[in-house]
mmCIF file of C-alpha atoms in Angstrom:
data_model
loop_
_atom_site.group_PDB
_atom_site.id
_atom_site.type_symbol
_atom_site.label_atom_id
_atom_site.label_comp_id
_atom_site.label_asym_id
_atom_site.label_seq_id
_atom_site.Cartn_x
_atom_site.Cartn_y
_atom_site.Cartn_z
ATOM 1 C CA UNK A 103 20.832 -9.254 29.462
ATOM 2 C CA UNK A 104 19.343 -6.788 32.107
ATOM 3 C CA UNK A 105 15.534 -5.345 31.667
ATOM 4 C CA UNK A 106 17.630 -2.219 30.694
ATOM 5 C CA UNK A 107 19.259 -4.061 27.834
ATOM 6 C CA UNK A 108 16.142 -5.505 26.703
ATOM 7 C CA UNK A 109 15.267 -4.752 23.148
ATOM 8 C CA UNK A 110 12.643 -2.648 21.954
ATOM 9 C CA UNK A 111 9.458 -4.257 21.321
ATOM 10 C CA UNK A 112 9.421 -5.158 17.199
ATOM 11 C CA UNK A 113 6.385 -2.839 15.998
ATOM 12 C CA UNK A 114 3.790 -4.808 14.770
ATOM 13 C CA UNK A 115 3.223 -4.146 11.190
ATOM 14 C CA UNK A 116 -0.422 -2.899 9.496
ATOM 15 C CA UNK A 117 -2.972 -4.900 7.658
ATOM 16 C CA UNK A 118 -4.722 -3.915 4.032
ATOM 17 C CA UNK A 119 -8.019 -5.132 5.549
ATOM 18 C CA UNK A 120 -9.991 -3.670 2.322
ATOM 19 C CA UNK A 121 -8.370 -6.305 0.152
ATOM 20 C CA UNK A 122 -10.065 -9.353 2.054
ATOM 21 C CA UNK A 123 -13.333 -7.259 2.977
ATOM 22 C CA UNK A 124 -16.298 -9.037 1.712
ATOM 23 C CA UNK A 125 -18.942 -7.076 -0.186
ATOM 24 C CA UNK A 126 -21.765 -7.537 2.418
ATOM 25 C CA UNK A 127 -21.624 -4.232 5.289
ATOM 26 C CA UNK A 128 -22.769 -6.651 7.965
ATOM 27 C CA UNK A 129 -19.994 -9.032 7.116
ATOM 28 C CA UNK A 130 -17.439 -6.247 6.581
ATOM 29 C CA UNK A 131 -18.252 -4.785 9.968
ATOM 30 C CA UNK A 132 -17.586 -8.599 10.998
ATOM 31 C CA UNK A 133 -14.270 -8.984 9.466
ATOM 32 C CA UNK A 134 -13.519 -5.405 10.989
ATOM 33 C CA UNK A 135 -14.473 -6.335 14.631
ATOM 34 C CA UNK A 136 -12.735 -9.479 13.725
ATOM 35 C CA UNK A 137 -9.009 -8.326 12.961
ATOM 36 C CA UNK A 138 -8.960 -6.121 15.973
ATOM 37 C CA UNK A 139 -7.672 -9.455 17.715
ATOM 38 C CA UNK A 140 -5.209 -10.011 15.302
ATOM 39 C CA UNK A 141 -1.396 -8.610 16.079
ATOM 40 C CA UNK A 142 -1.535 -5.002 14.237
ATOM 41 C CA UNK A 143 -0.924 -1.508 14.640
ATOM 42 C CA UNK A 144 -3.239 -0.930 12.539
ATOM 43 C CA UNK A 145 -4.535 -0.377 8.818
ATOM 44 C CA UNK A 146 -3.390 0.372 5.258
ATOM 45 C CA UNK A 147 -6.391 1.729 3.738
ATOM 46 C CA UNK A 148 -8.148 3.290 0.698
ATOM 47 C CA UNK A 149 -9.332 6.563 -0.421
ATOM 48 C CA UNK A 150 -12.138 5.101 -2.597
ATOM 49 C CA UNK A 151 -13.285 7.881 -5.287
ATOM 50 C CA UNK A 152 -16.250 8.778 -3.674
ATOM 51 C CA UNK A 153 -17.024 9.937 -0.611
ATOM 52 C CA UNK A 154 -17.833 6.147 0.859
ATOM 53 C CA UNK A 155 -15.679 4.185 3.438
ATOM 54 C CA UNK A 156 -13.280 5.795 5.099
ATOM 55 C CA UNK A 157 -14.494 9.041 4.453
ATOM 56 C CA UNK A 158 -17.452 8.374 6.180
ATOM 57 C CA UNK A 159 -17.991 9.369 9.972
ATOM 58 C CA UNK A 160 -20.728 6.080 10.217
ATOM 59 C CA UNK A 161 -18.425 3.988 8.738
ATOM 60 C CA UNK A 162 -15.444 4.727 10.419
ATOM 61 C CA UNK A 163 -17.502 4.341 14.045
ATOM 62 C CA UNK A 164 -18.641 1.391 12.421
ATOM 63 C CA UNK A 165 -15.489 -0.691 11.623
ATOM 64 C CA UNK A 166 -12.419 1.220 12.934
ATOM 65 C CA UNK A 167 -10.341 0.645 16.258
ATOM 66 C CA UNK A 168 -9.360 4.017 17.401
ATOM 67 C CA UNK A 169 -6.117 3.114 18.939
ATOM 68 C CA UNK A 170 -5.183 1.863 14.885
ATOM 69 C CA UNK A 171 -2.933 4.297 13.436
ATOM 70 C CA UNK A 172 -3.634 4.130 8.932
ATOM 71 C CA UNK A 173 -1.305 4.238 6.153
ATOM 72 C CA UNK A 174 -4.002 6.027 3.417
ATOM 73 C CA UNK A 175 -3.907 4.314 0.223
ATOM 74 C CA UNK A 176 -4.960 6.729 -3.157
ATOM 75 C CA UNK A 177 -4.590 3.711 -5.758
ATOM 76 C CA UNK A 178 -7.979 2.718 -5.336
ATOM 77 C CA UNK A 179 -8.572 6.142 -6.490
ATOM 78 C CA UNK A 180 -6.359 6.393 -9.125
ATOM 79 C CA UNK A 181 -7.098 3.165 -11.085
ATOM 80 C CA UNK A 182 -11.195 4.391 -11.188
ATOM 81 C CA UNK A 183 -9.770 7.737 -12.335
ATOM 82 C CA UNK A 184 -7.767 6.632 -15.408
ATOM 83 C CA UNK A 185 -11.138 4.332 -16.213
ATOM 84 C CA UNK A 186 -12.603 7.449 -16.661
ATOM 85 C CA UNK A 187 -9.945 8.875 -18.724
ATOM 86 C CA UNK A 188 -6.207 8.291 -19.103
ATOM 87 C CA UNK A 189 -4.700 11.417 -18.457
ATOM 88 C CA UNK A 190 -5.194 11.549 -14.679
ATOM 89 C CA UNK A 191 -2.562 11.532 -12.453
ATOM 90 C CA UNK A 192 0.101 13.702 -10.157
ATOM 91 C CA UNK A 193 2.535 13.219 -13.226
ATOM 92 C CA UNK A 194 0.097 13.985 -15.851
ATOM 93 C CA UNK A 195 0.932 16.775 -18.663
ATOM 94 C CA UNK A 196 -2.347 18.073 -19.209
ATOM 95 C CA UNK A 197 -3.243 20.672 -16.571
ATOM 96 C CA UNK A 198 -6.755 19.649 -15.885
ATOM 97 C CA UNK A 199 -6.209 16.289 -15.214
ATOM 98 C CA UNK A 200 -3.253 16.964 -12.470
ATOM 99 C CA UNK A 201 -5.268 19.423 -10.749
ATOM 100 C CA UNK A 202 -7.912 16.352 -10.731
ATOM 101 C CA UNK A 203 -4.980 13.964 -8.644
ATOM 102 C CA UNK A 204 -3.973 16.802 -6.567
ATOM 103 C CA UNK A 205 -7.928 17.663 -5.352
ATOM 104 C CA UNK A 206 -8.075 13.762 -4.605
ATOM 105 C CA UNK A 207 -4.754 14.017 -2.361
ATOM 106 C CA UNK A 208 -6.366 17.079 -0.634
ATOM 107 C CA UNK A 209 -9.103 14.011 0.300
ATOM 108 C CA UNK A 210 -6.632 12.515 1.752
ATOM 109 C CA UNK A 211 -5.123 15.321 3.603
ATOM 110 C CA UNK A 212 -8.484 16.649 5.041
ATOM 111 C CA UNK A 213 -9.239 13.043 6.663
ATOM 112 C CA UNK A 214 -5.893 13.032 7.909
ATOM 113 C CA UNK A 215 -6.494 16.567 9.940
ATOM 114 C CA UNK A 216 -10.270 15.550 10.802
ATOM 115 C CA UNK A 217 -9.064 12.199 12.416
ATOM 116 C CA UNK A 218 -6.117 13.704 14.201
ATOM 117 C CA UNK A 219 -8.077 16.560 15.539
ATOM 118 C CA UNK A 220 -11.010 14.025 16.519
ATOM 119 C CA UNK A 221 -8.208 11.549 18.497
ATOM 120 C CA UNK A 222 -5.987 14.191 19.472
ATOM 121 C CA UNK A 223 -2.639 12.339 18.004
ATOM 122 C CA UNK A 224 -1.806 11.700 14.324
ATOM 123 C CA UNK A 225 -3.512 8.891 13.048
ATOM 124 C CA UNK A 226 -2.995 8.745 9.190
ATOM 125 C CA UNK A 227 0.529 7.634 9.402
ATOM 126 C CA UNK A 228 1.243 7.942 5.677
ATOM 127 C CA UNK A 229 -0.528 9.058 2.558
ATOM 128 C CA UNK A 230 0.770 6.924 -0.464
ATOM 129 C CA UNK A 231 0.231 8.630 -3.877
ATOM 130 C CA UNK A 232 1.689 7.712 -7.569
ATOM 131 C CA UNK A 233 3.455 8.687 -10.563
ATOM 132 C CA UNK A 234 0.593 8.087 -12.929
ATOM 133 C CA UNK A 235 -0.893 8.337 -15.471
ATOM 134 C CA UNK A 236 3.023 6.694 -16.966
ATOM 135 C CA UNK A 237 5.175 7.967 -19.598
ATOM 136 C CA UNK A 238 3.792 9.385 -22.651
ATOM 137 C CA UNK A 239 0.548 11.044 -20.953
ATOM 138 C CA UNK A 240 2.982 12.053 -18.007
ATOM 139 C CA UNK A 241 6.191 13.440 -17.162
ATOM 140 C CA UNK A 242 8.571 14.140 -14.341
ATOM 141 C CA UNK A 243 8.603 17.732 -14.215
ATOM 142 C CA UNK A 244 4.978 17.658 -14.010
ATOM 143 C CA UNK A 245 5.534 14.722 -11.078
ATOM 144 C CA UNK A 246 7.892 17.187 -9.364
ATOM 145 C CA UNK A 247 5.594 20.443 -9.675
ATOM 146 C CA UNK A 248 2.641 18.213 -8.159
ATOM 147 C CA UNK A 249 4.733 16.825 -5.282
ATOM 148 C CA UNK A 250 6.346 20.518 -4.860
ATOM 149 C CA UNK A 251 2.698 21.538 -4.066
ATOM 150 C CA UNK A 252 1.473 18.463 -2.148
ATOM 151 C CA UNK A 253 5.075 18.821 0.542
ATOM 152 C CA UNK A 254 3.749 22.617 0.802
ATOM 153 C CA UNK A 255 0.543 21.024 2.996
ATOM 154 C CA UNK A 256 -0.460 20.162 6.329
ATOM 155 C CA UNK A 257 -0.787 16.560 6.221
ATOM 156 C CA UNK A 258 -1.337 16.535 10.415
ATOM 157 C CA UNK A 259 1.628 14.235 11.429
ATOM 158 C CA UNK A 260 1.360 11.873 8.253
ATOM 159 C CA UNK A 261 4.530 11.259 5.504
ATOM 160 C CA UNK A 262 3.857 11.403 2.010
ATOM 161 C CA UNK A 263 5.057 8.411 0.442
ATOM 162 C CA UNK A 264 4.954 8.129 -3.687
ATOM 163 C CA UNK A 265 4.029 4.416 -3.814
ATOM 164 C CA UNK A 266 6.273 2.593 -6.723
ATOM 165 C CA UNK A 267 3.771 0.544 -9.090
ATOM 166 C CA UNK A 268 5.017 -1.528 -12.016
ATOM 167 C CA UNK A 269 6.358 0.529 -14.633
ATOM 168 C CA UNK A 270 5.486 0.257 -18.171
ATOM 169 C CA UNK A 271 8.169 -2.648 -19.793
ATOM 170 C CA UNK A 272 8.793 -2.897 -23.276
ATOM 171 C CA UNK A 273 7.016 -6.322 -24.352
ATOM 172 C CA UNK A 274 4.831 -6.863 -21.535
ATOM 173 C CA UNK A 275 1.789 -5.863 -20.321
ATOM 174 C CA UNK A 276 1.213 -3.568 -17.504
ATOM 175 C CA UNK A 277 -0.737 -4.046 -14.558
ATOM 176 C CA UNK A 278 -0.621 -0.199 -13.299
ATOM 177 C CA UNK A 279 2.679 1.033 -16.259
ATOM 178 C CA UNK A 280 3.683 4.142 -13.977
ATOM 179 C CA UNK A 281 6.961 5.956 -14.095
ATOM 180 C CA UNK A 282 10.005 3.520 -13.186
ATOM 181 C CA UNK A 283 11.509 3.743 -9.553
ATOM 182 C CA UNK A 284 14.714 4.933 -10.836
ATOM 183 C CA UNK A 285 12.446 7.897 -11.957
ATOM 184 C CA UNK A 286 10.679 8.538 -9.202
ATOM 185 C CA UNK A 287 14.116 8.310 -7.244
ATOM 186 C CA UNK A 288 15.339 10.920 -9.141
ATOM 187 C CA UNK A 289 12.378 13.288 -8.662
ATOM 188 C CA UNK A 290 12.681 12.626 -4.527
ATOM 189 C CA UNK A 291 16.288 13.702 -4.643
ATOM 190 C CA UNK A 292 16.056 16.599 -6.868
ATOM 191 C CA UNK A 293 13.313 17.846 -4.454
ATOM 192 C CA UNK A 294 15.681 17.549 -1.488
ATOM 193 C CA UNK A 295 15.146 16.273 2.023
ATOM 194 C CA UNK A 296 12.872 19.464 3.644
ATOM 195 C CA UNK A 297 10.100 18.103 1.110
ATOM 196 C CA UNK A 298 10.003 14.663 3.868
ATOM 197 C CA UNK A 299 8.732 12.536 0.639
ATOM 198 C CA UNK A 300 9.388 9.011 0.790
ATOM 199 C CA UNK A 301 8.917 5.844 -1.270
ATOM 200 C CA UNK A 302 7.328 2.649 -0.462
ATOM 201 C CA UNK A 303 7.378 -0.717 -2.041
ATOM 202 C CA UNK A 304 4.702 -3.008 -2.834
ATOM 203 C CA UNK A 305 6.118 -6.619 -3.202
ATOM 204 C CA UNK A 306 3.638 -7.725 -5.909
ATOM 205 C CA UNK A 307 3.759 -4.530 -8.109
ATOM 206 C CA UNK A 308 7.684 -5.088 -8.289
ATOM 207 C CA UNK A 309 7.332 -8.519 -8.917
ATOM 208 C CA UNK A 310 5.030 -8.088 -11.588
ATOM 209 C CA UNK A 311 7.620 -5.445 -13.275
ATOM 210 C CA UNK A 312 10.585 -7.695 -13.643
ATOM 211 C CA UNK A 313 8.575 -10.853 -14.049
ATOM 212 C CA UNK A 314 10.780 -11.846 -11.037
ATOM 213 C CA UNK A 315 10.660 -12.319 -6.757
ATOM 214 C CA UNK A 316 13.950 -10.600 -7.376
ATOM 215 C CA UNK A 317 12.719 -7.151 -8.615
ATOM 216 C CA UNK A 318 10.991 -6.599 -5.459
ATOM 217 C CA UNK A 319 14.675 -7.381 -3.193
ATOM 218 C CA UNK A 320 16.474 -4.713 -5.539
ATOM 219 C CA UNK A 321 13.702 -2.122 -5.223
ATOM 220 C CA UNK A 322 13.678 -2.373 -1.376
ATOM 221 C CA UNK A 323 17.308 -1.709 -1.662
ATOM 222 C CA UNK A 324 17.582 1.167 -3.769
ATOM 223 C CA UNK A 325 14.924 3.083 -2.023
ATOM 224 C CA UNK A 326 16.823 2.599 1.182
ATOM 225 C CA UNK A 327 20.254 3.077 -0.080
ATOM 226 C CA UNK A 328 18.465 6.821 -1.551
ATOM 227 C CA UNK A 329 17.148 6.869 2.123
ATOM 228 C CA UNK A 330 13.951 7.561 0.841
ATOM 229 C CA UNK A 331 12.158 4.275 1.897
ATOM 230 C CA UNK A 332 9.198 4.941 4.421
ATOM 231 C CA UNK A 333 6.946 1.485 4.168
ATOM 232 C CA UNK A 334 7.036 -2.021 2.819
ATOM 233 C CA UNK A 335 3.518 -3.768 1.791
ATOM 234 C CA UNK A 336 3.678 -7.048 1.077
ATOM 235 C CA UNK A 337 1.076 -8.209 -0.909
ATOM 236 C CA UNK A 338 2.137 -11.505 -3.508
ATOM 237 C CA UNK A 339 2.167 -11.775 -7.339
ATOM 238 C CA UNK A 340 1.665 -15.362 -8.993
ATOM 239 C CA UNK A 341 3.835 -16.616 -12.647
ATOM 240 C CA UNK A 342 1.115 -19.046 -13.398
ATOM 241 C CA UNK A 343 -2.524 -18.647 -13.208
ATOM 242 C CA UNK A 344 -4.343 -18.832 -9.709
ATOM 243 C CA UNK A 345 -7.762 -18.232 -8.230
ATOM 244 C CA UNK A 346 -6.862 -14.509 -7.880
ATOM 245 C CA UNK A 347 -6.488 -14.681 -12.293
ATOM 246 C CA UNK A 348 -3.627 -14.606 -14.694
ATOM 247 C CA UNK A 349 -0.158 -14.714 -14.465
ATOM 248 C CA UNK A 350 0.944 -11.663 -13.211
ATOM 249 C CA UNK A 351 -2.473 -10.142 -11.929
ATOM 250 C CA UNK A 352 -1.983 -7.598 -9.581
ATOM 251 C CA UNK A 353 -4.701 -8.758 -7.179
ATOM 252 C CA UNK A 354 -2.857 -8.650 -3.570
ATOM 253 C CA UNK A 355 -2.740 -13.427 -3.584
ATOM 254 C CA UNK A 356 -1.525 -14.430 -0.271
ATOM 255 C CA UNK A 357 1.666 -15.885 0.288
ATOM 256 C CA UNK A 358 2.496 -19.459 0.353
ATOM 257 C CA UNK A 359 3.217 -21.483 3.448
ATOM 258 C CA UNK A 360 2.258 -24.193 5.363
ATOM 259 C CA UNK A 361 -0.097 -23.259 6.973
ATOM 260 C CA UNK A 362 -3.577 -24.318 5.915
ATOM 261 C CA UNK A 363 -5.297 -21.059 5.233
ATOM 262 C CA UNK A 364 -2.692 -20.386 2.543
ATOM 263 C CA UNK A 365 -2.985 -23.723 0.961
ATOM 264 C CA UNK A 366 -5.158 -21.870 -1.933
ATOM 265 C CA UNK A 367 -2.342 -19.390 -2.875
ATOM 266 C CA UNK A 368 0.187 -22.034 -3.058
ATOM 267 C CA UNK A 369 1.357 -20.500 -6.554
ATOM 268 C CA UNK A 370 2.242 -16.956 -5.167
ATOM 269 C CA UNK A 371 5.725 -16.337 -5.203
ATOM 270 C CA UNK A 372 5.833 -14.900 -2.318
ATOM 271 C CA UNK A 373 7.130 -17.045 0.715
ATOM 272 C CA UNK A 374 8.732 -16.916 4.014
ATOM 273 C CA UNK A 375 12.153 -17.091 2.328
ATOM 274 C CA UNK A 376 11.159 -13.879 0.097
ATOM 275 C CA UNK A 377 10.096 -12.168 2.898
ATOM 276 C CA UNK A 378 12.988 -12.415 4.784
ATOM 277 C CA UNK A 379 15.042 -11.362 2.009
ATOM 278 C CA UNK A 380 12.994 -8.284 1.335
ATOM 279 C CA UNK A 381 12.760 -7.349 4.728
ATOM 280 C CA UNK A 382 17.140 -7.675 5.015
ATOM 281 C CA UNK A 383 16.918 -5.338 2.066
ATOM 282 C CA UNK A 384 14.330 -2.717 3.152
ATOM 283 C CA UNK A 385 15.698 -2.205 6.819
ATOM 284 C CA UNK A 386 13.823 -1.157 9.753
ATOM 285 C CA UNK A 387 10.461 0.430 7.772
ATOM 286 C CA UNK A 388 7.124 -0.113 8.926
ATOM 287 C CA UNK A 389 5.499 -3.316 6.947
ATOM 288 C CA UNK A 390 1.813 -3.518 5.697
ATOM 289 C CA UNK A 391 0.262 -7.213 4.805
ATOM 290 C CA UNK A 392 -2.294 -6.831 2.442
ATOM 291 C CA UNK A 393 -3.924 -10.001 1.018
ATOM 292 C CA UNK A 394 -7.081 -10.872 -1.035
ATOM 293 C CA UNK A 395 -9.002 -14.071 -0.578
ATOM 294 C CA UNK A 396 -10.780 -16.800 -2.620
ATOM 295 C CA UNK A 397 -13.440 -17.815 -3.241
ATOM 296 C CA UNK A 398 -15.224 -14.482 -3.431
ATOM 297 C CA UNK A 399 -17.801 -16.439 -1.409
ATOM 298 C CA UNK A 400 -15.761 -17.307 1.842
ATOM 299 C CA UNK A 401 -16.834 -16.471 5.408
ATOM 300 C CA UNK A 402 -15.930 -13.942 7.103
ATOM 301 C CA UNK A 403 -13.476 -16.558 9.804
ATOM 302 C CA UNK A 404 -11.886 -18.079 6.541
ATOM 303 C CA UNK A 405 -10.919 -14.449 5.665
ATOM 304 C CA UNK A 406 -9.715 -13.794 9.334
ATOM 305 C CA UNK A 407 -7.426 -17.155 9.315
ATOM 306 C CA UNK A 408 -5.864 -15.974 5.533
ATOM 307 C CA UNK A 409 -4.645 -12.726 7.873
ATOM 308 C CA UNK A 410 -3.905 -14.564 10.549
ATOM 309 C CA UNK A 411 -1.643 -16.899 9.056
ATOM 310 C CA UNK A 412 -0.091 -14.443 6.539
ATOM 311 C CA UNK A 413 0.565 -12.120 9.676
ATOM 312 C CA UNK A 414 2.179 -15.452 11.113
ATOM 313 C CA UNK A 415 4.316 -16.232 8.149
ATOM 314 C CA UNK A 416 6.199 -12.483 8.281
ATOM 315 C CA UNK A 417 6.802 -13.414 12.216
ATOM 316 C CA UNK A 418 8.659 -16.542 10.847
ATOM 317 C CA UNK A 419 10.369 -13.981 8.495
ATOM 318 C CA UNK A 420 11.545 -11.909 10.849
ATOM 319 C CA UNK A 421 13.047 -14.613 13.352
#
């Protein structure tokens, strides 16, 4: 093979730092200066309901590589939201309360012009939003309206992506009980392709929906074969009880692997094996690893080596 044959260099995939951040500023801006060694492009991150973290100037100089590109996150968002009431959300049938999710996008949309007018480039990549608040306090004409609006904006270079959470199941309880994917499928078509709306797939959530490593493989799938897939995270989900809580717990465990920095999450059912299937399924998207660490307690280098070795194990994955 000739240099002109090469391949293309494999794009390095993003990291939800916020899920491993420890509580302590000083030891967040740690872990921050920390992971800009690791192999990224650079972060999935949150729009926290306040105007804290990355919203703020200080702490974006503070912990933030400017060269990172960042896939925005609005769950953290969302989930404080419906605390406050269960009728929030994009797909929500009471007027008040959608108007609520779409003034939290516009957050989203507003950092996303600030930072690409500040660097010059886009650098929110992708803005993922969701189908909440579920059926019966939601619908999908109320879904489509909201996403009708939000493809009207100027998002300054970055794809809206409707994240699929698990959706409510009949028998089992919910960690996030959103709209299913075959719903929120439906609501991307009917909208058509000039709307540029895409999905992406979170590993865990899926996994915790069909109570199966499967679910996540047949997600991946549909969204691409709908063309409509625009990211993979991969973040694990656990049958049995762990460190991270109960079966089932949407709470981002690690994967399991040999290496000794995962030896904690060896009941996550996600593995080098799962990745690799998932990532066969989803096609060339870009990935996100986003990972949570126990104890609560652990330094800021055992928090590091979790990323380092779960960024690793999806380099074994991908061969």
């Amino acid at each position: 093979m000739t240099i002109d044959e090469a391949p293309a260099p494999r794009p390095l995939p993003l990291l939800g730092t916020y899920a491993m951040a420890p509580g302590d500023p000083a030891e967040e801006a740690e872990l921050y200066a920390a992971v800009r060694d690791l192999p990224i492009a650079g972060l999935e991150a949150p729009l926290l309901p306040e105007d804290h973290g990355l919203l703020s100037p200080a702490w974006r100089e503070r912990n933030l590589d400017p060269a990172w590109d960042l896939l925005v996150t609005c769950i953290p968002t969302v989930m404080h939201r419906l605390g406050d009431g269960d009728r929030y959300g994009l797909a929500s049938t009471d007027h008040a309360a959608r108007e609520a999710a779409l003034a939290d996008v516009a957050r989203a949309r507003d950092l996303a012009r600030t930072l690409a007018e500040e660097q010059g480039r886009p650098v929110v990549t992708g803005i993922q939003v969701h189908s909440a608040p579920g059926p019966g306090r939601g619908s999908l004409d109320s879904l489509r309206r909201s996403l009708t609006t939000l493809a009207g904006w100027d998002l300054a270079g970055a794809r809206l992506l409707l994240e699929h959470c698990d959706a409510r199941v009949e028998g089992q309880d919910a960690a996030k009980g959103f709209l299913t994917l075959d719903e929120e499928i439906a609501t991307l078509e009917a909208l058509g392709p000039d709307a540029r709306i895409g999905l992406s797939i979170n590993w865990g959530r899926s996994a915790i929906e069909g109570r199966s490593a499967q679910t996540p493989v047949d997600h991946a799938r549909a969204a691409r074969d709908a063309r409509l897939l625009g990211a993979l995270v991969l973040s694990g989900a656990a049958d049995t009880e762990t460190a991270w809580g109960p079966a089932w717990s949407d709470a981002h465990i690690p994967p399991r692997g040999p290496h000794p920095a995962l030896a904690r999450s060896s009941g996550s059912l996600l593995d080098v094996e799962q990745v690799r299937r998932t990532l066969v399924a989803a096609g060339p998207v870009p990935v996100a690893v986003k990972v949570a660490v126990r104890p609560s307690t652990a330094t800021v280098d055992e928090r590091v080596a979790v990323a380092r070795a779960s960024l690793a194990l999806l380099e074994d994955a991908r061969g």
